[in-house]
Coordinates of N, CA and C and ligand atoms in Angstrom, one line a residue:
M14 N -32.3 -45.5 -14.2 CA -33.2 -44.1 -13.7 C -32.5 -43.4 -12.2
A15 N -32.2 -44.8 -11.8 CA -32.1 -44.3 -10.1 C -31.0 -43.5 -9.8
K16 N -30.0 -43.9 -11.0 CA -29.0 -42.8 -10.5 C -28.9 -41.0 -10.9
L17 N -29.9 -41.6 -11.9 CA -30.4 -39.8 -11.9 C -31.0 -39.3 -11.2
Q18 N -31.7 -40.1 -10.6 CA -32.2 -39.3 -9.6 C -30.8 -38.5 -8.7
Y19 N -29.9 -39.1 -8.3 CA -29.1 -38.5 -7.4 C -28.1 -37.2 -8.4
F20 N -28.2 -38.2 -9.6 CA -27.7 -37.2 -10.5 C -27.7 -35.5 -10.5
L21 N -29.2 -36.0 -11.0 CA -29.6 -34.3 -11.0 C -29.5 -33.1 -9.8
P22 N -29.4 -33.3 -8.7 CA -29.8 -33.0 -7.2 C -27.9 -32.1 -7.2
A23 N -27.2 -33.1 -7.5 CA -26.1 -32.9 -7.9 C -25.6 -32.0 -8.2
L24 N -26.2 -32.1 -9.7 CA -25.4 -31.3 -10.6 C -25.6 -29.5 -10.8
A25 N -27.3 -30.2 -9.5 CA -27.8 -28.6 -9.8 C -26.8 -27.6 -8.7
A26 N -26.6 -28.3 -7.8 CA -25.8 -27.8 -6.5 C -24.1 -27.5 -6.9
F27 N -23.8 -28.0 -7.8 CA -22.6 -27.7 -8.6 C -22.7 -26.7 -9.4
C28 N -23.6 -26.6 -10.4 CA -23.4 -25.4 -10.7 C -24.5 -24.2 -9.9
L29 N -24.6 -24.2 -9.0 CA -25.1 -23.1 -8.0 C -23.8 -22.4 -7.7
L30 N -22.9 -23.5 -7.0 CA -21.6 -23.6 -6.9 C -20.6 -22.8 -7.5
A31 N -20.7 -23.4 -8.9 CA -19.6 -22.9 -9.7 C -20.6 -21.3 -10.1
A32 N -21.3 -20.8 -10.3 CA -21.5 -19.5 -10.1 C -21.7 -18.6 -8.9
G33 N -21.8 -19.1 -8.1 CA -20.9 -18.2 -6.5 C -20.0 -17.9 -6.6
I34 N -19.0 -19.2 -6.9 CA -17.7 -18.7 -7.2 C -17.5 -17.9 -8.6
A35 N -18.0 -17.8 -9.3 CA -18.0 -16.6 -11.1 C -18.2 -15.9 -10.1
A36 N -19.1 -15.3 -10.1 CA -19.9 -14.2 -9.3 C -18.7 -13.3 -8.1
G37 N -18.9 -14.3 -7.5 CA -17.4 -14.0 -6.1 C -16.7 -13.5 -6.8
A38 N -15.8 -14.3 -7.5 CA -14.6 -13.4 -8.0 C -14.2 -11.7 -8.4
K39 N -15.9 -12.0 -9.5 CA -16.0 -10.3 -10.1 C -15.7 -9.3 -8.6
D40 N -16.8 -9.7 -7.3 CA -16.6 -8.9 -6.1 C -15.2 -8.9 -5.1
V41 N -14.1 -9.6 -5.6 CA -13.2 -9.8 -4.8 C -12.5 -7.8 -4.8
E42 N -12.1 -7.9 -3.2 CA -11.8 -6.1 -3.2 C -10.3 -6.8 -2.9
F43 N -9.3 -6.1 -3.2 CA -8.1 -5.8 -2.2 C -7.8 -4.9 -0.7
H44 N -6.8 -5.4 0.2 CA -7.0 -4.5 0.8 C -5.9 -3.8 1.1
V45 N -6.0 -3.5 0.7 CA -4.2 -2.1 0.8 C -3.8 -1.8 2.1
Q46 N -2.5 -2.1 2.6 CA -2.1 -2.0 3.9 C -1.3 -1.0 3.8
G47 N -0.2 0.3 5.0 CA 0.9 0.6 5.0 C 0.7 1.6 5.8
R48 N 1.5 2.0 5.9 CA 2.0 3.1 7.6 C 2.4 4.6 7.2
V49 N 2.1 5.4 7.9 CA 2.9 6.8 7.4 C 3.4 7.1 8.7
Y50 N 4.6 7.8 8.4 CA 5.1 8.1 8.9 C 6.2 9.6 8.8
C51 N 7.0 10.0 10.1 CA 7.7 11.3 10.3 C 8.9 10.8 10.6
D52 N 9.7 11.4 9.1 CA 11.3 11.1 8.9 C 12.2 12.4 9.4
N53 N 12.0 12.0 10.7 CA 12.5 13.0 12.0 C 13.9 13.0 11.8
C54 N 14.7 12.1 11.1 CA 16.4 12.6 10.6 C 16.6 12.7 9.3
R55 N 15.3 12.6 8.4 CA 15.6 12.7 6.9 C 16.6 12.0 6.3
A56 N 16.3 10.5 6.6 CA 17.5 9.8 6.1 C 16.9 8.4 5.1
G57 N 15.3 8.8 4.5 CA 14.6 8.5 3.7 C 14.2 7.2 3.6
F58 N 14.5 6.2 5.4 CA 14.3 5.3 5.8 C 14.0 5.0 7.2
E59 N 13.1 4.1 7.6 CA 12.8 4.1 9.4 C 13.9 4.2 10.1
T60 N 14.0 4.7 11.7 CA 14.7 4.1 12.1 C 14.0 3.8 13.8
N61 N 15.2 3.7 14.5 CA 14.1 2.9 15.5 C 13.7 4.4 16.5
I62 N 14.1 5.8 16.4 CA 13.3 7.0 16.3 C 12.1 7.6 15.1
T63 N 12.1 7.0 14.5 CA 10.9 7.1 14.0 C 9.7 7.0 14.5
E64 N 8.6 8.1 13.8 CA 7.6 8.2 14.9 C 6.2 8.4 13.5
Y65 N 5.2 7.0 14.3 CA 4.0 7.6 13.3 C 3.3 8.2 13.7
L66 N 2.1 8.7 12.0 CA 1.5 9.8 12.0 C 0.1 8.9 11.6
P67 N -0.3 9.6 12.8 CA -1.9 9.5 13.0 C -2.8 10.7 12.1
G68 N -3.8 10.6 11.6 CA -4.0 11.2 11.0 C -3.8 12.0 9.1
A69 N -3.0 11.0 9.3 CA -2.7 11.5 7.8 C -3.1 11.3 6.2
T70 N -3.2 12.2 5.3 CA -4.5 11.3 4.2 C -3.6 10.9 3.4
V71 N -3.6 9.7 2.7 CA -3.2 9.0 1.6 C -3.9 8.7 0.3
R72 N -3.6 9.0 -0.7 CA -4.9 8.4 -2.0 C -4.3 6.9 -2.4
L73 N -4.9 6.5 -3.6 CA -4.8 5.8 -3.9 C -4.8 5.9 -5.4
E74 N -4.3 6.0 -6.3 CA -4.3 5.9 -8.1 C -3.5 5.4 -8.3
C75 N -4.4 5.0 -9.5 CA -4.2 3.8 -10.9 C -3.7 5.0 -11.9
Q76 N -3.1 4.8 -12.5 CA -2.8 5.1 -14.2 C -2.9 4.3 -15.0
S77 N -3.3 4.6 -16.0 CA -4.3 3.5 -17.6 C -2.4 3.6 -17.8
F78 N -2.2 1.9 -18.4 CA -1.3 1.5 -19.5 C -1.3 2.3 -21.1
F79 N -2.7 2.8 -20.7 CA -2.5 3.2 -22.7 C -2.5 4.4 -22.6
N80 N -2.7 5.3 -21.7 CA -3.0 6.9 -22.1 C -2.2 7.5 -21.0
D81 N -2.5 8.4 -20.8 CA -2.5 9.3 -19.1 C -3.1 9.3 -18.1
T82 N -4.4 8.8 -18.4 CA -5.5 9.2 -17.3 C -4.7 8.4 -16.0
V83 N -5.5 9.5 -15.2 CA -5.1 9.1 -13.8 C -6.2 9.3 -13.0
A84 N -6.7 7.9 -12.7 CA -7.9 7.6 -11.8 C -7.7 8.0 -10.2
H85 N -8.4 8.6 -9.9 CA -8.2 8.9 -7.8 C -9.2 8.1 -7.5
L86 N -9.1 7.0 -7.0 CA -9.7 5.9 -6.2 C -10.2 6.3 -5.3
M87 N -9.9 6.7 -4.1 CA -9.8 6.4 -2.9 C -9.0 7.7 -2.2
E88 N -9.5 8.2 -1.1 CA -8.7 8.3 -0.2 C -9.0 7.8 0.8
G89 N -7.8 7.9 2.2 CA -8.1 7.1 3.6 C -7.1 8.1 4.6
V90 N -7.6 8.3 5.4 CA -6.6 8.4 6.7 C -5.9 7.5 7.7
T91 N -5.2 7.6 8.1 CA -4.1 7.3 9.1 C -5.4 7.2 10.3
D92 N -5.1 5.4 11.0 CA -5.1 5.4 12.6 C -4.3 6.1 13.4
A93 N -5.2 5.4 14.6 CA -3.6 6.2 15.9 C -2.2 5.7 15.7
D94 N -2.3 4.6 14.8 CA -0.6 4.2 15.3 C 0.1 4.3 14.0
G95 N -0.6 5.6 12.9 CA -0.4 5.9 11.6 C -0.9 4.8 9.9
Y96 N -1.4 3.6 10.7 CA -1.4 2.3 9.5 C -3.3 3.1 8.7
F97 N -2.8 3.3 7.7 CA -4.1 3.4 6.7 C -4.6 1.6 6.2
R98 N -5.6 1.4 5.5 CA -6.1 0.8 5.1 C -7.0 0.7 4.0
L99 N -7.3 0.5 3.0 CA -8.1 1.1 1.6 C -9.1 0.3 1.0
A100 N -10.0 -0.7 0.9 CA -10.9 -1.6 0.2 C -10.8 -1.1 -1.1
V101 N -10.7 -1.6 -2.0 CA -10.3 -1.4 -3.1 C -10.5 -2.5 -4.2
P102 N -12.2 -2.4 -5.2 CA -12.2 -3.5 -6.1 C -11.2 -3.6 -6.7
S103 N -10.9 -5.5 -7.0 CA -10.0 -6.1 -7.9 C -9.8 -5.5 -9.2
D104 N -10.0 -4.8 -10.1 CA -10.1 -4.6 -11.7 C -8.9 -3.7 -12.0
H105 N -7.7 -3.2 -11.7 CA -7.0 -3.0 -12.1 C -5.7 -3.4 -13.0
E106 N -5.6 -4.2 -13.6 CA -4.6 -5.1 -14.5 C -4.0 -4.3 -15.7
E107 N -4.8 -3.1 -16.0 CA -3.9 -2.8 -17.1 C -3.6 -1.3 -16.6
E108 N -3.4 -1.2 -15.2 CA -2.8 0.2 -14.7 C -2.3 -0.1 -13.7
I109 N -1.0 1.1 -13.9 CA 0.3 1.0 -12.6 C -0.5 1.8 -11.5
C110 N -0.6 1.1 -9.9 CA -1.3 2.0 -9.1 C -0.7 2.1 -7.7
Y111 N -0.9 3.1 -7.2 CA -0.2 3.6 -6.7 C -0.7 4.7 -5.4
V112 N -0.2 4.3 -4.2 CA -0.4 4.9 -2.6 C 0.2 6.2 -2.6
K113 N 0.1 7.1 -2.5 CA 0.4 8.5 -2.1 C 0.1 9.1 -1.3
L114 N 1.2 9.7 -0.7 CA 1.2 11.0 0.3 C -0.2 12.2 0.1
I115 N -0.9 12.4 0.6 CA -2.0 14.0 0.3 C -1.4 15.4 1.3
E116 N -1.9 14.9 2.7 CA -1.7 15.7 3.6 C -1.5 15.5 5.1
S117 N -0.4 15.8 5.5 CA 0.5 15.8 6.3 C -0.3 16.3 7.7
P118 N -0.9 15.7 9.1 CA -1.1 16.5 10.3 C -0.6 17.3 10.6
R119 N 0.4 17.0 10.4 CA 1.7 17.7 10.9 C 2.5 19.1 10.5
A120 N 2.3 20.5 10.9 CA 3.1 21.2 9.7 C 4.3 21.1 9.5
D121 N 5.1 20.7 10.7 CA 6.3 20.4 11.4 C 6.8 19.2 10.4
C122 N 6.0 18.3 9.4 CA 6.6 17.0 9.2 C 5.5 16.7 8.0
A123 N 5.9 18.1 7.0 CA 4.9 17.8 5.5 C 5.9 18.0 4.5
E124 N 7.0 17.9 4.6 CA 7.5 18.3 3.2 C 7.9 16.5 2.7
V125 N 7.6 16.7 1.7 CA 7.6 15.1 0.5 C 8.7 15.3 -0.7
K126 N 9.2 14.3 -1.0 CA 10.1 14.5 -2.2 C 9.8 13.7 -2.9
E127 N 9.9 14.2 -4.2 CA 9.3 13.7 -5.6 C 10.0 11.8 -5.5
N128 N 9.0 11.2 -6.4 CA 9.2 9.9 -5.8 C 9.6 8.8 -4.8
R129 N 9.2 9.6 -4.0 CA 9.5 9.0 -2.5 C 8.1 9.1 -1.9
E130 N 7.1 10.0 -2.7 CA 5.5 10.1 -2.0 C 5.1 9.1 -2.5
R131 N 5.4 7.9 -2.9 CA 4.5 7.1 -3.8 C 4.9 5.7 -3.2
A132 N 3.9 4.8 -3.1 CA 4.4 3.6 -3.2 C 3.6 2.3 -3.6
R133 N 4.0 2.2 -4.7 CA 3.5 0.7 -5.8 C 2.6 0.1 -5.3
V134 N 2.0 -0.4 -5.8 CA 0.4 -1.7 -5.1 C 0.4 -2.3 -6.1
L135 N 0.7 -3.8 -6.4 CA -0.3 -4.2 -7.4 C -1.4 -4.6 -7.1
L136 N -2.4 -4.3 -8.2 CA -3.5 -4.5 -7.6 C -4.7 -5.8 -8.8
T137 N -4.0 -7.1 -8.8 CA -4.0 -8.3 -10.3 C -4.2 -9.3 -8.9
E138 N -5.3 -10.1 -9.5 CA -4.8 -11.2 -9.0 C -3.8 -12.3 -9.5
N139 N -3.1 -11.9 -10.9 CA -2.0 -12.8 -10.4 C -0.8 -12.3 -10.5
S140 N -0.9 -12.2 -9.1 CA 0.3 -11.2 -9.2 C 1.8 -12.4 -8.5
G141 N 0.6 -13.6 -8.1 CA 1.8 -14.2 -7.4 C 1.3 -14.0 -5.9
Q142 N 0.8 -13.2 -5.4 CA -0.2 -12.8 -4.3 C -1.6 -13.3 -3.7
S143 N -1.9 -14.8 -3.2 CA -2.4 -15.6 -2.9 C -3.4 -15.0 -2.2
N144 N -3.8 -14.1 -1.3 CA -4.8 -13.7 -0.4 C -4.6 -12.0 -0.9
S145 N -5.7 -11.8 -0.1 CA -6.2 -10.3 -0.9 C -6.0 -8.6 -0.4
V146 N -4.6 -9.1 0.5 CA -4.2 -8.4 1.3 C -3.1 -7.4 0.6
R147 N -3.0 -6.4 0.2 CA -1.7 -5.6 -0.5 C -0.8 -4.8 0.7
Y148 N 0.4 -5.4 0.5 CA 1.3 -4.3 1.9 C 1.9 -3.3 0.3
A149 N 1.8 -2.4 0.7 CA 2.5 -0.6 0.4 C 4.1 -0.4 1.3
N150 N 4.5 0.0 0.4 CA 6.0 0.1 1.7 C 5.4 0.9 2.3
N151 N 6.1 1.4 3.5 CA 5.4 2.4 4.5 C 6.4 4.3 3.4
L152 N 5.2 5.2 4.1 CA 5.4 6.2 3.5 C 5.9 7.3 4.2
G153 N 7.2 8.0 4.2 CA 7.3 9.1 4.7 C 7.2 10.7 4.3
F154 N 6.7 11.4 5.5 CA 6.9 13.1 5.1 C 8.0 13.2 6.1
L155 N 8.8 14.6 5.2 CA 10.4 14.7 5.8 C 9.9 16.0 6.6
K156 N 10.7 15.9 8.4 CA 10.2 16.8 8.8 C 11.5 18.3 8.4
E157 N 11.4 18.9 8.6 CA 11.5 20.6 8.4 C 13.4 20.8 8.8
Q158 N 13.2 20.2 9.8 CA 14.9 20.2 10.7 C 14.9 18.9 11.4
P159 N 16.2 18.2 10.7 CA 15.9 16.3 11.1 C 16.7 16.8 12.9
L160 N 16.3 15.4 13.7 CA 16.5 15.5 15.5 C 17.6 15.6 15.1
P161 N 18.7 16.4 16.5 CA 19.4 16.9 17.0 C 20.0 14.8 17.3
V162 N 19.4 14.0 17.5 CA 20.4 13.1 17.2 C 20.8 12.1 16.2
C163 N 20.1 12.5 15.3 CA 19.5 11.9 14.2 C 21.2 11.6 13.5
A164 N 21.9 12.8 13.9 CA 23.2 12.9 13.4 C 24.2 11.3 13.6
E165 N 24.1 11.2 15.3 CA 24.8 10.4 16.1 C 24.4 8.8 15.3
L166 N 23.4 8.7 15.0 CA 21.9 7.8 14.8 C 22.4 7.1 13.3
L167 N 22.3 8.2 12.3 CA 23.0 7.7 11.0 C 24.2 6.8 10.9
K168 N 25.0 7.8 11.9 CA 26.6 6.9 11.6 C 26.4 5.3 12.3
I169 N 25.3 5.6 12.9 CA 25.2 3.9 13.5 C 24.4 3.0 12.1
Y170 N 23.6 3.6 11.5 CA 23.3 2.6 10.7 C 24.4 2.4 9.8
K171 N 25.0 3.6 9.0 CA 25.6 4.0 8.2 C 26.7 2.4 8.2
L172 N 27.1 2.7 9.2 CA 28.1 1.4 10.0 C 27.9 0.0 9.7
D173 N 26.5 -0.1 10.6 CA 25.6 -1.7 10.3 C 25.9 -1.8 8.8
D174 N 25.6 -0.7 8.0 CA 25.0 -0.7 6.3 C 26.5 -1.4 5.9
E175 N 27.2 -0.9 6.6 CA 28.9 -0.8 5.4 C 29.1 -2.6 5.8
T176 N 29.4 -2.6 7.6 CA 29.5 -3.6 7.9 C 29.2 -5.4 7.4
G177 N 27.9 -4.8 6.9 CA 26.8 -6.2 6.7 C 26.4 -7.0 7.3
Y178 N 25.8 -7.8 7.0 CA 25.4 -9.3 7.9 C 26.5 -10.0 7.9
Ligands
NAG10 C1 18.3 3.8 18.4 O1 19.1 2.6 18.0 C2 20.6 3.5 18.9 C3 21.5 2.8 18.0 O2 21.8 1.4 18.0 C4 20.8 3.4 20.2 O3 21.7 3.7 20.2 C5 19.7 4.1 20.3 O4 19.5 4.0 21.9 C6 18.0 3.7 20.3 N1 17.0 4.4 20.3 C7 15.8 4.5 20.9 C8 15.1 5.1 21.3 O5 15.6 3.1 21.2
NAG11 C1 -7.3 5.4 -20.9 O1 -7.5 4.3 -20.7 C2 -8.2 3.2 -20.4 C3 -8.0 1.9 -20.3 O2 -6.5 1.4 -19.7 C4 -9.6 3.6 -21.2 O3 -10.8 2.9 -20.5 C5 -10.1 5.1 -21.0 O4 -10.7 5.6 -21.7 C6 -8.6 5.8 -21.8 N1 -8.7 7.0 -21.7 C7 -8.9 8.5 -22.4 C8 -8.7 10.1 -22.4 O5 -8.7 7.6 -23.7

């Protein structure tokens, strides 16, 4: 009987803990992060003269695996350094989710190219990523006219690419 005195409180504590974990698991949020830039060379990638855009609007959308329903989950606006951070509930295992460019703060850098204006994010817990932060690829609006310096710069980037590592 003496042992039961210790066992019961321990069992109760364990049950509380287990219940807490189970409840907590449902409340897990993902923190989707990324950055929005102005592709001022119209290069399709970031360069060392890329400008990051504060005040750009992005939207998180998820499309069902089973039908064409697209849920617009939330929108966010980039901070002074062009970063966005979206807190998303973690129940999207049967959906394809992506962050999408919605609005640029700059009229001269507001063009989007189809399929380049969005970045996939995996919002499932069994994605092999252990924490709740999900990094989306950075997204760029295209500048109307590439900066004059880009011609030279892109040559160098191309050379780097060909000579490899
Ligand atoms: C960007 O990189 C190129 C090539 O390495 C270099 O010539 C140029 O000075 C750099 N520009 C800036 C602003 O860092
Ligand atoms: C689409 O599929 C989701 C499940 O992924 C379901 O919840 C939703 O009701 C479906 N929508 C339509 C219009 O069938």
